[in-house]
Coordinates of C-alpha atoms and ligand atoms in Angstrom, one line a residue:
Chain A
X498 CA 89.8 42.7 75.0
X499 CA 86.9 40.2 74.9
X500 CA 83.6 41.3 76.4
X501 CA 79.9 40.6 76.8
X502 CA 78.1 41.4 73.6
X503 CA 74.6 42.5 72.8
X504 CA 72.8 40.3 70.3
X505 CA 69.6 41.2 68.5
X506 CA 66.9 38.5 68.5
X507 CA 65.9 37.8 64.9
X508 CA 63.7 34.8 65.7
X509 CA 62.6 33.1 68.9
X510 CA 59.9 30.5 68.3
X511 CA 58.6 27.2 69.5
X512 CA 59.6 24.3 67.2
X513 CA 58.4 21.4 69.4
X514 CA 56.9 20.9 72.8
X515 CA 59.0 23.0 75.2
X516 CA 61.6 23.5 72.6
X517 CA 62.6 26.8 71.0
X518 CA 64.7 28.0 68.2
X519 CA 66.5 31.3 68.5
X520 CA 68.3 33.2 65.8
X521 CA 70.7 35.9 67.0
X522 CA 72.4 38.6 65.1
X523 CA 75.8 38.8 66.7
X524 CA 78.6 39.1 64.1
X525 CA 81.5 39.0 66.5
X526 CA 80.5 35.5 67.7
X527 CA 79.5 34.2 64.2
X528 CA 82.9 35.2 62.8
X529 CA 84.8 33.1 65.4
X530 CA 82.5 30.2 66.2
X531 CA 83.1 26.6 65.3
X532 CA 80.9 23.5 65.7
X533 CA 80.6 22.3 69.3
X534 CA 81.3 25.6 70.9
X535 CA 78.7 27.3 73.1
X536 CA 77.7 30.8 74.3
X537 CA 76.5 32.2 77.6
X538 CA 73.1 33.8 77.6
X539 CA 72.3 36.3 80.3
X540 CA 68.6 36.5 81.2
X541 CA 67.1 39.9 82.0
X542 CA 66.0 38.8 85.5
X543 CA 68.4 40.3 87.9
X544 CA 67.8 37.6 90.6
X545 CA 69.3 35.0 88.2
X546 CA 73.0 35.8 88.4
X547 CA 74.5 33.0 86.3
X548 CA 74.6 32.8 82.6
X549 CA 72.9 29.9 80.8
X550 CA 75.3 28.0 78.6
X551 CA 73.7 27.0 75.2
X552 CA 75.4 25.3 72.3
X553 CA 75.7 26.9 68.9
X554 CA 73.4 25.0 66.5
X555 CA 74.2 26.7 63.3
X556 CA 76.5 29.5 62.2
X557 CA 75.9 31.9 59.3
X558 CA 79.2 33.8 59.0
X559 CA 78.1 35.9 56.1
X560 CA 75.0 37.3 57.8
X561 CA 76.6 37.3 61.2
X562 CA 73.9 35.1 62.6
X563 CA 74.0 32.1 65.0
X564 CA 71.1 29.8 65.7
X565 CA 70.4 28.2 69.1
X566 CA 67.9 25.4 69.9
X567 CA 67.0 25.2 73.6
X568 CA 64.6 23.4 75.9
X569 CA 62.6 25.4 78.5
X570 CA 63.5 23.6 81.7
X571 CA 63.6 26.2 84.4
X572 CA 63.6 29.9 85.3
X573 CA 66.2 31.2 83.0
X574 CA 65.2 29.4 79.8
X575 CA 61.6 30.2 80.5
X576 CA 62.5 33.9 80.8
X577 CA 64.5 33.7 77.6
X578 CA 61.7 32.0 75.7
X579 CA 59.4 35.0 76.4
X580 CA 61.7 37.4 74.6
X581 CA 60.6 39.0 71.4
X582 CA 62.0 39.5 67.9
X583 CA 63.9 42.8 68.0
X584 CA 64.8 42.5 71.7
X585 CA 68.4 42.7 72.8
X586 CA 70.0 39.9 74.8
X587 CA 73.4 39.9 76.4
X588 CA 75.6 37.0 75.3
X589 CA 79.3 36.0 75.6
X590 CA 81.3 33.7 73.3
X591 CA 82.1 31.6 71.5
X592 CA 83.2 29.6 74.5
X593 CA 84.9 26.2 74.9
X594 CA 86.7 23.8 72.6
X595 CA 84.4 22.4 69.9
X596 CA 84.8 19.3 67.8
X597 CA 88.0 18.6 66.0
X598 CA 87.5 18.0 62.3
X599 CA 90.2 16.2 60.4
X600 CA 90.2 16.0 56.6
X601 CA 91.9 12.6 56.8
X602 CA 88.9 11.0 58.5
X603 CA 86.4 9.8 55.9
X604 CA 83.8 7.9 57.9
X605 CA 81.8 9.8 60.5
X606 CA 79.2 8.7 63.0
X607 CA 77.1 11.4 64.6
X608 CA 75.1 10.4 67.7
X609 CA 72.8 12.8 69.5
X610 CA 70.3 12.5 72.3
X611 CA 67.6 15.1 73.1
X612 CA 68.9 18.5 73.8
X613 CA 72.4 17.3 72.8
X614 CA 71.3 17.1 69.1
X615 CA 71.5 20.8 68.2
X616 CA 75.4 21.3 68.4
X617 CA 75.8 18.4 66.0
X618 CA 74.0 20.1 63.2
X619 CA 76.7 22.7 62.3
X620 CA 79.2 19.8 62.7
X621 CA 77.3 17.7 60.1
X622 CA 77.4 20.6 57.7
X623 CA 81.2 20.8 57.8
X624 CA 82.1 17.0 57.5
X625 CA 83.2 15.5 54.2
X626 CA 83.0 11.8 53.3
X627 CA 80.6 9.1 54.6
X628 CA 78.3 10.1 57.4
X629 CA 75.5 8.5 59.3
X630 CA 73.4 10.2 62.0
X631 CA 71.7 8.5 65.0
X632 CA 69.3 10.6 67.0
X633 CA 67.4 9.7 70.1
X634 CA 64.5 11.6 71.7
X635 CA 62.0 11.1 74.5
X636 CA 59.0 11.8 72.2
X637 CA 59.0 14.5 69.6
X638 CA 62.1 14.6 67.4
X639 CA 63.8 17.9 66.4
X640 CA 66.1 19.0 63.5
X641 CA 65.6 15.7 61.6
X642 CA 64.9 17.4 58.3
X643 CA 68.0 19.7 58.7
X644 CA 70.3 16.7 59.2
X645 CA 68.7 15.1 56.1
X646 CA 70.2 17.9 54.0
X647 CA 73.6 16.5 54.6
X648 CA 73.1 12.8 54.5
X649 CA 70.4 10.2 53.7
X650 CA 71.5 8.1 56.6
X651 CA 69.5 9.7 59.5
X652 CA 68.1 7.2 62.0
X653 CA 65.7 8.0 64.8
X654 CA 64.7 6.4 68.0
X655 CA 62.1 7.6 70.5
X656 CA 61.3 6.3 73.9
X657 CA 57.6 6.0 73.1
X658 CA 58.1 4.7 69.6
X659 CA 56.1 7.6 68.1
X660 CA 58.8 8.3 65.6
X661 CA 61.5 5.9 64.3
X662 CA 62.2 2.8 66.3
X663 CA 61.1 2.4 69.9
X664 CA 64.0 2.6 72.2
X665 CA 67.2 4.7 72.4
X666 CA 70.2 5.4 70.2
X667 CA 72.3 2.6 71.6
X668 CA 69.6 0.3 70.3
X669 CA 69.9 1.9 66.9
X670 CA 73.7 1.5 67.0
X671 CA 73.4 -2.2 68.0
X672 CA 71.0 -3.0 65.2
X673 CA 72.6 -0.9 62.4
X674 CA 76.3 -1.6 63.2
X675 CA 77.5 1.6 61.6
X676 CA 81.0 1.7 60.3
X677 CA 83.2 4.7 60.6
X678 CA 86.5 6.1 62.0
X679 CA 85.2 8.8 64.3
X680 CA 82.1 9.3 66.5
X681 CA 80.9 12.7 67.5
X682 CA 78.3 12.7 70.3
X683 CA 76.4 14.9 72.6
X684 CA 73.5 14.1 74.9
X685 CA 72.7 13.1 78.5
X686 CA 75.5 11.6 80.5
X687 CA 74.1 8.0 80.7
X688 CA 73.8 8.1 76.9
X689 CA 77.4 9.4 76.4
X690 CA 78.7 6.7 78.8
X691 CA 76.9 4.0 76.7
X692 CA 78.3 5.6 73.5
X693 CA 81.8 5.6 74.9
X694 CA 81.6 1.9 75.8
X695 CA 80.0 1.0 72.4
X696 CA 82.8 2.9 70.7
X697 CA 85.4 1.1 72.8
X698 CA 84.0 -2.3 72.0
X699 CA 84.0 -1.4 68.3
X700 CA 87.4 0.3 68.5
X701 CA 86.2 3.6 67.1
X702 CA 87.5 7.0 68.2
X703 CA 85.0 9.3 69.8
X704 CA 84.6 12.9 70.7
X705 CA 82.0 13.5 73.4
X706 CA 80.5 16.8 74.3
X707 CA 79.7 17.0 78.1
X708 CA 77.4 19.2 80.0
X709 CA 77.9 20.5 83.5
X710 CA 76.5 23.4 85.6
X711 CA 78.6 26.4 85.1
X712 CA 79.3 29.9 86.6
X713 CA 82.1 31.9 84.9
X714 CA 82.0 29.8 81.6
X715 CA 85.7 30.8 80.9
X716 CA 87.7 28.5 83.1
X717 CA 88.3 30.6 86.2
X718 CA 86.0 29.3 88.9
X719 CA 86.3 25.5 88.8
X720 CA 82.6 24.7 89.4
X721 CA 82.0 22.9 86.1
X722 CA 84.4 20.0 86.4
X723 CA 84.3 16.4 85.2
X724 CA 86.5 13.6 86.2
X725 CA 89.2 13.0 83.6
X726 CA 92.3 10.8 83.2
X727 CA 95.7 12.4 83.7
X728 CA 98.7 10.2 83.0
X729 CA 98.4 7.4 85.7
X730 CA 96.1 9.5 87.9
X731 CA 93.0 11.6 87.4
X732 CA 91.9 15.1 87.9
X733 CA 88.9 17.3 87.7
X734 CA 88.9 19.1 84.3
X735 CA 86.9 22.2 83.4
X736 CA 84.0 21.4 81.0
X737 CA 83.8 25.1 80.0
X738 CA 87.4 25.5 79.1
X739 CA 89.1 22.1 78.6
X740 CA 85.9 20.9 77.0
X741 CA 83.0 20.7 76.4
X742 CA 84.3 18.2 73.9
X743 CA 86.5 15.5 75.3
X744 CA 88.0 12.3 73.8
X745 CA 86.3 9.1 75.0
X746 CA 89.5 7.8 76.6
X747 CA 89.8 10.9 78.8
X748 CA 86.5 10.7 80.6
X749 CA 86.0 8.8 83.8
X750 CA 82.3 7.9 84.3
X751 CA 82.0 6.7 87.9
X752 CA 80.5 9.9 89.2
Chain B
X929 CA 89.7 67.8 85.3
X930 CA 92.1 66.0 87.7
X931 CA 91.2 62.5 88.4
X932 CA 90.7 61.8 92.0
X933 CA 93.4 59.9 94.0
X934 CA 92.5 56.3 94.4
X935 CA 95.6 54.9 96.1
X936 CA 95.1 52.9 99.3
X937 CA 97.5 51.3 101.6
X938 CA 97.2 47.8 103.0
X939 CA 99.9 47.0 105.6
X940 CA 102.5 49.1 103.9
X941 CA 101.6 47.8 100.4
X942 CA 100.3 50.6 98.2
X943 CA 97.5 49.6 95.9
X944 CA 96.8 51.9 92.9
X945 CA 93.1 51.6 93.7
X946 CA 90.9 49.7 96.2
X947 CA 89.5 47.1 93.8
X948 CA 90.8 43.6 94.1
X949 CA 89.4 40.2 93.0
X950 CA 87.9 37.8 95.5
X951 CA 89.8 34.5 95.9
X952 CA 88.5 31.6 93.9
X953 CA 86.4 33.6 91.5
X954 CA 89.2 34.9 89.3
X955 CA 91.7 32.0 89.1
X956 CA 95.1 33.7 88.9
X957 CA 93.9 36.2 86.3
X958 CA 94.8 34.2 83.2
X959 CA 91.3 33.6 82.0
X960 CA 89.8 37.0 83.0
X961 CA 92.9 38.7 81.7
X962 CA 91.3 38.3 78.2
X963 CA 88.4 40.4 79.4
X964 CA 90.0 42.8 81.9
X965 CA 93.2 44.8 81.8
X966 CA 94.8 43.4 84.9
X967 CA 97.1 46.4 85.1
X968 CA 94.0 48.4 86.1
X969 CA 93.3 46.4 89.2
X970 CA 94.5 47.3 92.7
X971 CA 95.4 43.7 93.3
X972 CA 94.6 40.1 92.1
X973 CA 93.8 37.7 94.9
X974 CA 94.5 34.2 93.7
X975 CA 92.5 31.0 94.2
X976 CA 93.4 29.3 97.5
X977 CA 96.6 27.3 97.1
X978 CA 97.8 24.4 99.4
X979 CA 101.1 22.7 100.1
X980 CA 100.2 19.8 97.7
X981 CA 97.6 19.5 94.8
X982 CA 94.0 19.1 96.0
X983 CA 91.5 17.5 93.6
X984 CA 88.5 19.2 95.0
X985 CA 85.0 17.9 95.6
X986 CA 82.8 15.7 93.4
X987 CA 80.1 17.5 91.5
X988 CA 77.6 19.1 91.3
X989 CA 79.6 22.0 92.6
X990 CA 77.3 25.0 91.9
X991 CA 73.7 25.9 92.5
X992 CA 72.1 29.2 91.7
X993 CA 69.9 30.7 94.4
X994 CA 67.7 33.8 94.6
X995 CA 70.2 36.6 94.1
X996 CA 73.1 34.4 94.9
X997 CA 74.9 31.1 94.3
X998 CA 76.2 28.2 96.3
X999 CA 79.6 26.6 95.5
X1000 CA 81.3 23.5 96.8
X1001 CA 84.5 23.5 94.8
X1002 CA 86.4 22.2 97.7
X1003 CA 89.6 24.2 97.1
X1004 CA 90.7 22.4 94.0
X1005 CA 94.2 23.7 93.4
X1006 CA 97.5 22.5 91.7
X1007 CA 99.6 22.9 94.8
X1008 CA 102.2 25.5 95.7
X1009 CA 105.0 24.2 93.4
X1010 CA 103.0 24.4 90.3
X1011 CA 101.6 27.7 91.4
X1012 CA 105.0 29.2 91.9
X1013 CA 106.1 27.9 88.5
X1014 CA 103.2 29.2 86.5
X1015 CA 100.9 31.7 88.3
X1016 CA 103.4 34.1 89.9
X1017 CA 105.4 34.6 86.7
X1018 CA 102.1 35.3 84.8
X1019 CA 100.9 37.8 87.3
X1020 CA 104.3 39.5 87.7
X1021 CA 104.1 40.6 84.0
X1022 CA 101.3 42.9 85.1
X1023 CA 101.4 46.1 87.1
X1024 CA 99.1 44.9 90.0
X1025 CA 99.7 43.6 93.5
X1026 CA 99.8 39.8 93.9
X1027 CA 97.9 38.5 96.9
X1028 CA 98.2 34.7 97.5
X1029 CA 95.3 33.1 99.2
X1030 CA 96.5 30.1 101.3
X1031 CA 94.5 27.0 102.2
X1032 CA 95.4 24.1 104.5
X1033 CA 93.9 21.3 106.5
X1034 CA 96.4 21.6 109.4
X1035 CA 98.6 24.3 110.8
X1036 CA 101.6 22.5 109.3
X1037 CA 100.1 22.7 105.8
X1038 CA 99.4 26.4 106.1
X1039 CA 102.9 27.0 107.4
X1040 CA 104.6 25.0 104.6
X1041 CA 102.9 27.2 102.0
X1042 CA 103.8 30.4 103.8
X1043 CA 107.5 29.2 104.2
X1044 CA 107.6 28.2 100.5
X1045 CA 106.4 31.7 99.5
X1046 CA 109.0 33.5 101.7
X1047 CA 111.5 34.0 98.9
X1048 CA 108.9 34.6 96.2
X1049 CA 107.9 37.9 94.6
X1050 CA 104.4 38.3 96.0
X1051 CA 103.0 41.3 97.8
X1052 CA 100.6 40.0 100.4
X1053 CA 99.4 36.7 101.8
X1054 CA 95.8 36.0 102.6
X1055 CA 95.2 33.2 105.1
X1056 CA 91.9 31.5 104.5
X1057 CA 91.0 30.2 107.9
X1058 CA 87.4 29.2 107.0
X1059 CA 88.1 25.7 105.8
X1060 CA 87.5 22.6 107.9
X1061 CA 90.3 21.6 110.3
X1062 CA 90.8 17.9 109.8
X1063 CA 92.9 17.5 113.0
X1064 CA 90.2 19.1 115.1
X1065 CA 87.5 16.9 113.7
X1066 CA 85.7 19.3 111.4
X1067 CA 85.7 22.4 113.5
X1068 CA 86.7 25.5 111.5
X1069 CA 89.9 27.2 112.3
X1070 CA 88.2 30.5 111.9
X1071 CA 85.3 30.0 114.3
X1072 CA 87.1 29.9 117.6
X1073 CA 89.0 32.9 118.9
X1074 CA 91.7 30.8 120.6
X1075 CA 92.3 28.8 117.4
X1076 CA 92.4 32.0 115.3
X1077 CA 95.0 33.5 117.7
X1078 CA 97.1 30.4 117.8
X1079 CA 97.1 30.0 114.0
X1080 CA 97.8 33.6 113.2
X1081 CA 100.7 33.8 115.7
X1082 CA 102.3 30.7 114.3
X1083 CA 102.0 31.8 110.7
X1084 CA 103.2 35.4 111.5
X1085 CA 106.4 33.9 112.9
X1086 CA 107.4 32.6 109.5
X1087 CA 105.6 35.0 107.1
X1088 CA 107.9 37.2 105.1
X1089 CA 105.1 39.2 103.5
X1090 CA 102.3 41.1 105.3
X1091 CA 99.5 38.8 106.4
X1092 CA 95.8 39.3 105.6
X1093 CA 93.6 37.0 107.7
X1094 CA 90.3 36.1 105.9
X1095 CA 87.4 35.6 108.2
X1096 CA 84.4 33.4 107.9
X1097 CA 80.9 34.9 108.6
X1098 CA 79.7 31.6 110.1
X1099 CA 80.3 32.7 113.6
X1100 CA 78.2 34.3 116.4
X1101 CA 80.5 37.2 117.2
X1102 CA 82.6 38.5 114.3
X1103 CA 84.1 41.2 116.5
X1104 CA 85.8 38.8 118.9
X1105 CA 87.3 36.9 116.0
X1106 CA 88.5 40.1 114.3
X1107 CA 90.1 41.2 117.6
X1108 CA 91.7 37.9 118.1
X1109 CA 93.3 38.0 114.6
X1110 CA 94.6 41.5 115.2
X1111 CA 96.0 40.7 118.6
X1112 CA 97.9 37.7 117.1
X1113 CA 99.5 40.0 114.6
X1114 CA 97.3 40.1 111.5
X1115 CA 98.4 43.0 109.3
X1116 CA 95.0 43.3 107.7
X1117 CA 91.6 41.5 107.8
X1118 CA 89.4 40.5 104.9
X1119 CA 85.8 39.5 105.1
X1120 CA 83.5 37.9 104.4
X1121 CA 84.0 34.4 103.0
X1122 CA 80.9 32.5 102.0
X1123 CA 78.0 31.8 104.2
X1124 CA 77.2 28.1 104.7
X1125 CA 74.0 27.2 102.8
X1126 CA 72.1 24.5 101.0
X1127 CA 69.7 23.9 98.1
X1128 CA 67.4 21.0 97.4
X1129 CA 66.1 19.6 94.1
X1130 CA 62.5 18.9 95.1
X1131 CA 61.8 16.6 92.1
X1132 CA 64.8 14.3 92.8
X1133 CA 64.4 14.9 96.5
X1134 CA 68.2 15.3 96.7
X1135 CA 70.5 18.2 97.7
X1136 CA 71.6 20.0 94.5
X1137 CA 75.3 20.0 95.6
X1138 CA 77.3 16.8 95.5
X1139 CA 78.7 18.0 98.8
X1140 CA 75.2 18.6 100.2
X1141 CA 76.2 22.0 101.7
X1142 CA 78.1 24.9 100.1
X1143 CA 79.1 28.5 100.4
X1144 CA 76.6 31.2 99.5
X1145 CA 77.9 34.3 97.7
X1146 CA 76.6 37.1 95.6
X1147 CA 74.2 40.1 96.3
X1148 CA 72.0 37.9 98.6
X1149 CA 74.8 38.1 101.2
X1150 CA 75.6 41.8 100.9
X1151 CA 73.7 43.2 103.9
X1152 CA 75.3 40.5 106.2
X1153 CA 78.8 41.2 104.7
X1154 CA 78.3 45.0 105.1
X1155 CA 77.2 44.6 108.7
X1156 CA 80.2 42.5 109.6
X1157 CA 82.7 44.8 107.8
X1158 CA 81.2 47.7 109.8
X1159 CA 81.5 45.9 113.1
X1160 CA 85.0 44.7 112.4
X1161 CA 86.2 48.1 111.2
X1162 CA 84.9 49.7 114.4
X1163 CA 86.7 47.0 116.5
X1164 CA 90.2 46.8 115.0
X1165 CA 92.8 49.3 113.8
X1166 CA 94.3 47.2 111.0
X1167 CA 92.9 47.8 107.5
X1168 CA 89.9 45.9 106.3
X1169 CA 89.2 44.4 102.9
X1170 CA 85.5 44.2 102.4
X1171 CA 83.7 41.7 100.2
X1172 CA 80.4 39.9 99.8
X1173 CA 77.9 40.6 97.0
X1174 CA 79.6 43.7 95.6
X1175 CA 78.0 44.2 92.1
X1176 CA 78.3 47.9 91.4
X1177 CA 80.3 51.0 92.3
X1178 CA 77.6 52.0 94.7
X1179 CA 77.9 48.7 96.5
X1180 CA 81.6 49.2 96.8
X1181 CA 81.1 52.7 98.2
X1182 CA 78.9 51.3 100.9
X1183 CA 81.7 49.0 102.1
X1184 CA 84.2 51.9 102.0
X1185 CA 81.9 54.1 104.0
X1186 CA 81.5 51.2 106.5
X1187 CA 85.2 51.3 107.0
X1188 CA 86.8 49.0 104.4
X1189 CA 90.1 50.3 103.0
X1190 CA 89.8 48.1 99.9
X1191 CA 87.1 45.8 98.5
X1192 CA 87.1 42.5 96.6
X1193 CA 84.8 41.5 93.7
X1194 CA 83.8 37.8 93.4
X1195 CA 80.5 36.5 92.1
X1196 CA 79.9 39.7 90.1
X1197 CA 82.7 38.5 87.7
X1198 CA 80.4 35.6 86.7
X1199 CA 77.6 38.0 85.9
X1200 CA 79.8 40.5 84.1
X1201 CA 83.5 39.6 83.3
X1202 CA 84.3 43.3 83.4
X1203 CA 82.7 43.9 86.8
X1204 CA 85.9 44.9 88.5
X1205 CA 86.5 47.7 86.0
X1206 CA 82.9 48.9 86.0
X1207 CA 83.0 49.0 89.9
X1208 CA 86.3 50.9 89.8
X1209 CA 84.8 53.5 87.4
X1210 CA 81.7 53.7 89.7
X1211 CA 83.9 54.5 92.7
X1212 CA 85.7 57.2 90.8
X1213 CA 82.4 58.7 89.6
X1214 CA 81.1 58.9 93.2
X1215 CA 84.2 60.6 94.4
X1216 CA 84.0 63.2 91.6
X1217 CA 80.2 63.7 92.1
X1218 CA 80.6 64.2 95.9
X1219 CA 83.6 66.5 95.3
X1220 CA 85.8 64.5 97.7
X1221 CA 89.5 65.1 97.7
X1222 CA 90.4 61.4 97.2
X1223 CA 89.4 57.9 98.2
X1224 CA 90.8 58.2 101.7
X1225 CA 88.3 60.8 102.7
X1226 CA 85.5 58.3 102.1
X1227 CA 86.8 55.3 104.0
X1228 CA 85.0 54.9 107.3
X1229 CA 83.3 58.3 106.8
X1230 CA 79.7 57.5 107.8
X1231 CA 77.9 60.5 109.2
X1232 CA 77.3 60.0 112.9
Ligands
FAD408 C1 78.1 23.5 77.3 C2 76.6 23.4 77.4 C3 75.8 23.4 76.3 C4 74.4 23.4 76.4 N1 73.7 23.5 75.3 C5 72.4 23.4 75.3 C6 71.6 23.6 74.2 O1 72.1 23.7 73.1 N2 70.2 23.5 74.3 C7 69.6 23.4 75.5 O2 68.4 23.3 75.6 N3 70.4 23.2 76.7 C8 71.7 23.3 76.6 N4 72.5 23.1 77.8 C9 71.7 23.0 79.0 C10 71.3 24.4 79.5 O3 72.4 25.2 79.9 C11 70.4 24.3 80.7 O4 69.2 23.6 80.4 C12 70.0 25.7 81.2 O5 71.1 26.3 81.8 C13 68.8 25.6 82.2 O6 68.6 26.9 82.8 P1 67.2 27.2 83.5 O7 67.4 28.5 84.1 O8 66.1 27.1 82.6 O9 67.1 26.0 84.5 P2 67.2 26.1 86.1 O10 67.1 24.7 86.6 O11 66.3 27.1 86.7 O12 68.7 26.6 86.3 C14 69.3 26.7 87.6 C15 70.8 26.7 87.4 O13 71.2 25.4 87.0 C16 71.9 25.5 85.7 N5 71.4 24.3 84.9 C17 70.2 23.7 85.0 N6 70.2 22.6 84.2 C18 71.4 22.5 83.5 C19 72.0 21.7 82.6 N7 71.3 20.7 82.1 N8 73.2 21.9 82.2 C20 73.9 23.0 82.7 N9 73.4 23.8 83.6 C21 72.2 23.6 84.0 C22 71.4 26.8 85.1 O14 72.4 27.3 84.1 C23 71.3 27.6 86.3 O15 72.6 28.1 86.7 C24 73.8 23.2 77.7 C25 74.6 23.1 78.8 C26 76.0 23.2 78.7 C27 76.9 23.1 79.9
FMN409 C1 83.4 29.7 93.1 C2 84.0 30.3 94.4 C3 85.3 29.9 94.9 C4 85.8 30.5 96.0 N1 87.0 30.0 96.4 C5 87.6 30.7 97.5 C6 89.0 30.3 97.9 O1 89.6 29.5 97.3 N2 89.5 30.9 99.0 C7 88.8 31.9 99.7 O2 89.3 32.4 100.7 N3 87.6 32.3 99.3 C8 87.0 31.7 98.2 N4 85.7 32.1 97.8 C9 85.0 33.2 98.6 C10 85.2 34.5 97.9 O3 86.5 34.9 97.8 C11 84.4 35.6 98.6 O4 84.8 35.7 99.9 C12 82.9 35.3 98.6 O5 82.5 34.7 97.4 C13 82.0 36.6 98.9 O6 82.2 37.5 97.8 P1 81.2 37.7 96.5 O7 79.8 37.7 97.1 O8 81.6 39.0 95.9 O9 81.4 36.5 95.7 C14 85.1 31.5 96.7 C15 83.9 31.9 96.2 C16 83.3 31.4 95.1 C17 82.0 31.9 94.6
FES410 S1 82.3 27.6 84.7 FE1 83.9 28.5 85.7 S2 85.6 27.1 85.3 FE2 83.9 26.3 84.1

């Protein structure tokens, strides 16, 4: 039977303004995890009932470690950011369907925005062939050096122009005209929508990782849905179980 | 040492123990079945099912609140045909009672689900009469004694399985509603459904939920739920299934002492996927510790 697990915190430190990196020792999850999947983190505060879904950023199967990178945005992530090395945190996972990696595909385009960047790192590690990476941030970039380990082609955009070009990833795409057979993307919904439409215009396949507020995280409660095509009709699909990664043709953006 | 007897009886259906799942929080058990041995549960109460597929509400569908959560799923369900094809056969593979929660927008819709289930292998029906009545212009079926009586009477005429009527707490007098349901032929009563609530994102100056309002569940509602179960149990003879914020075995014992014959676990599943089993173990521990003969000597046994 699956269950909630206890992970030991090996590292929990700030890597940029309001941004933390957490290393967890939890062999059961590391053994099963694949890029694009997420885990549920349970804060110690008993008034916060719901788990916080956080993507898996890196996996070390040998050591049984997983790395997370998270932004402190509210009560739960703030509480989690105050935990110490050696503390125990309850987690569940790996959850959801991650990215599909096909050996046949040789040209990869990775597009990440803000807190959508972390899940793309483990993916970049596993891809073979040509790869280019486009990352957009509000101000301070994260994980850029890590991506550079896997390709020279890492391009950055920031809203204030402090790093890379001034603007967003769509601007980068429009000026660089990257070639490739498959796009992998994660980031805020408006960015994903723009990526989907750029991909369609350029006739490139795309896998998009969505984000929605969740409760159970395993597909039972139907609170985390997104609008998706279904034959000639549409239905609300579960981001936690049917996703978080969806094909660009599936997603309906009008909500 | 002998394990204490945990069997309870709801309208002639014997549950191996009083722990059930709360509708809508557990699907039909498929997903949670990877975390919980469904054979250990007294019963699985399925997500509300309607005569035809319902798409549900636009998002955001969930908001966390202090010690609770709001949801506005809007009864998304695949419709009774799909449910009969997939969910019943899955649950039947397990040694647990199947309770089908029924949703509708009109009396006819409820009745068509009940009729369709007449020949199916399910143990109990649970009528969810806390959803908006389109015909009556947004009034809830479950908030008006006359409407409750009428609905339950009509459904009882065609129901082939014993009928649980699930009550909404969004009423001034739960006792009169419970009595109306019993008088109309309800075989059991379950309560409470969620309390209508709201949350606002102060930075966006917008309600958090796409639907603006939603149903509050979790430990925040437990005192209200317990009070209503206590009042209903003292007002009717039919068995009561108590729910609302049950997180631990101790919580469950409170409901049993207040007069509930069985209990259901909802929001707690999201906090701990094995909550149902932990609660069951907690109930058993309490019975052993207090040297009770079995579960039935606890039910409704508050000291006067
Ligand atoms: C599949 C998935 C993967 C994610 N991966 C990451 C990641 O790798 N790094 C990262 O920093 N963030 C990630 N997020 C977003 C992260 O879950 C939220 O930022 C976090 O839950 C906020 O919790 P809080 O208590 O600090 O905020 P609060 O605003 O106090 O939270 C209140 C409630 O809303 C939920 N919530 C608030 N914001 C979001 C959001 N953006 N998405 C989903 N739920 C939200 C919370 O879970 C909680 O239930 C991911 C979300 C999903 C769905
Ligand atoms: C996400 C969610 C979905 C629900 N869906 C239904 C439903 O379909 N039918 C129903 O009768 N009650 C539904 N409920 C109400 C629960 O069955 C239960 O009455 C309520 O949540 C109180 O119990 P709890 O505090 O243990 O969750 C739902 C509750 C939640 C949280
Ligand atoms: S969070 Fe419950 S179905 Fe996705």
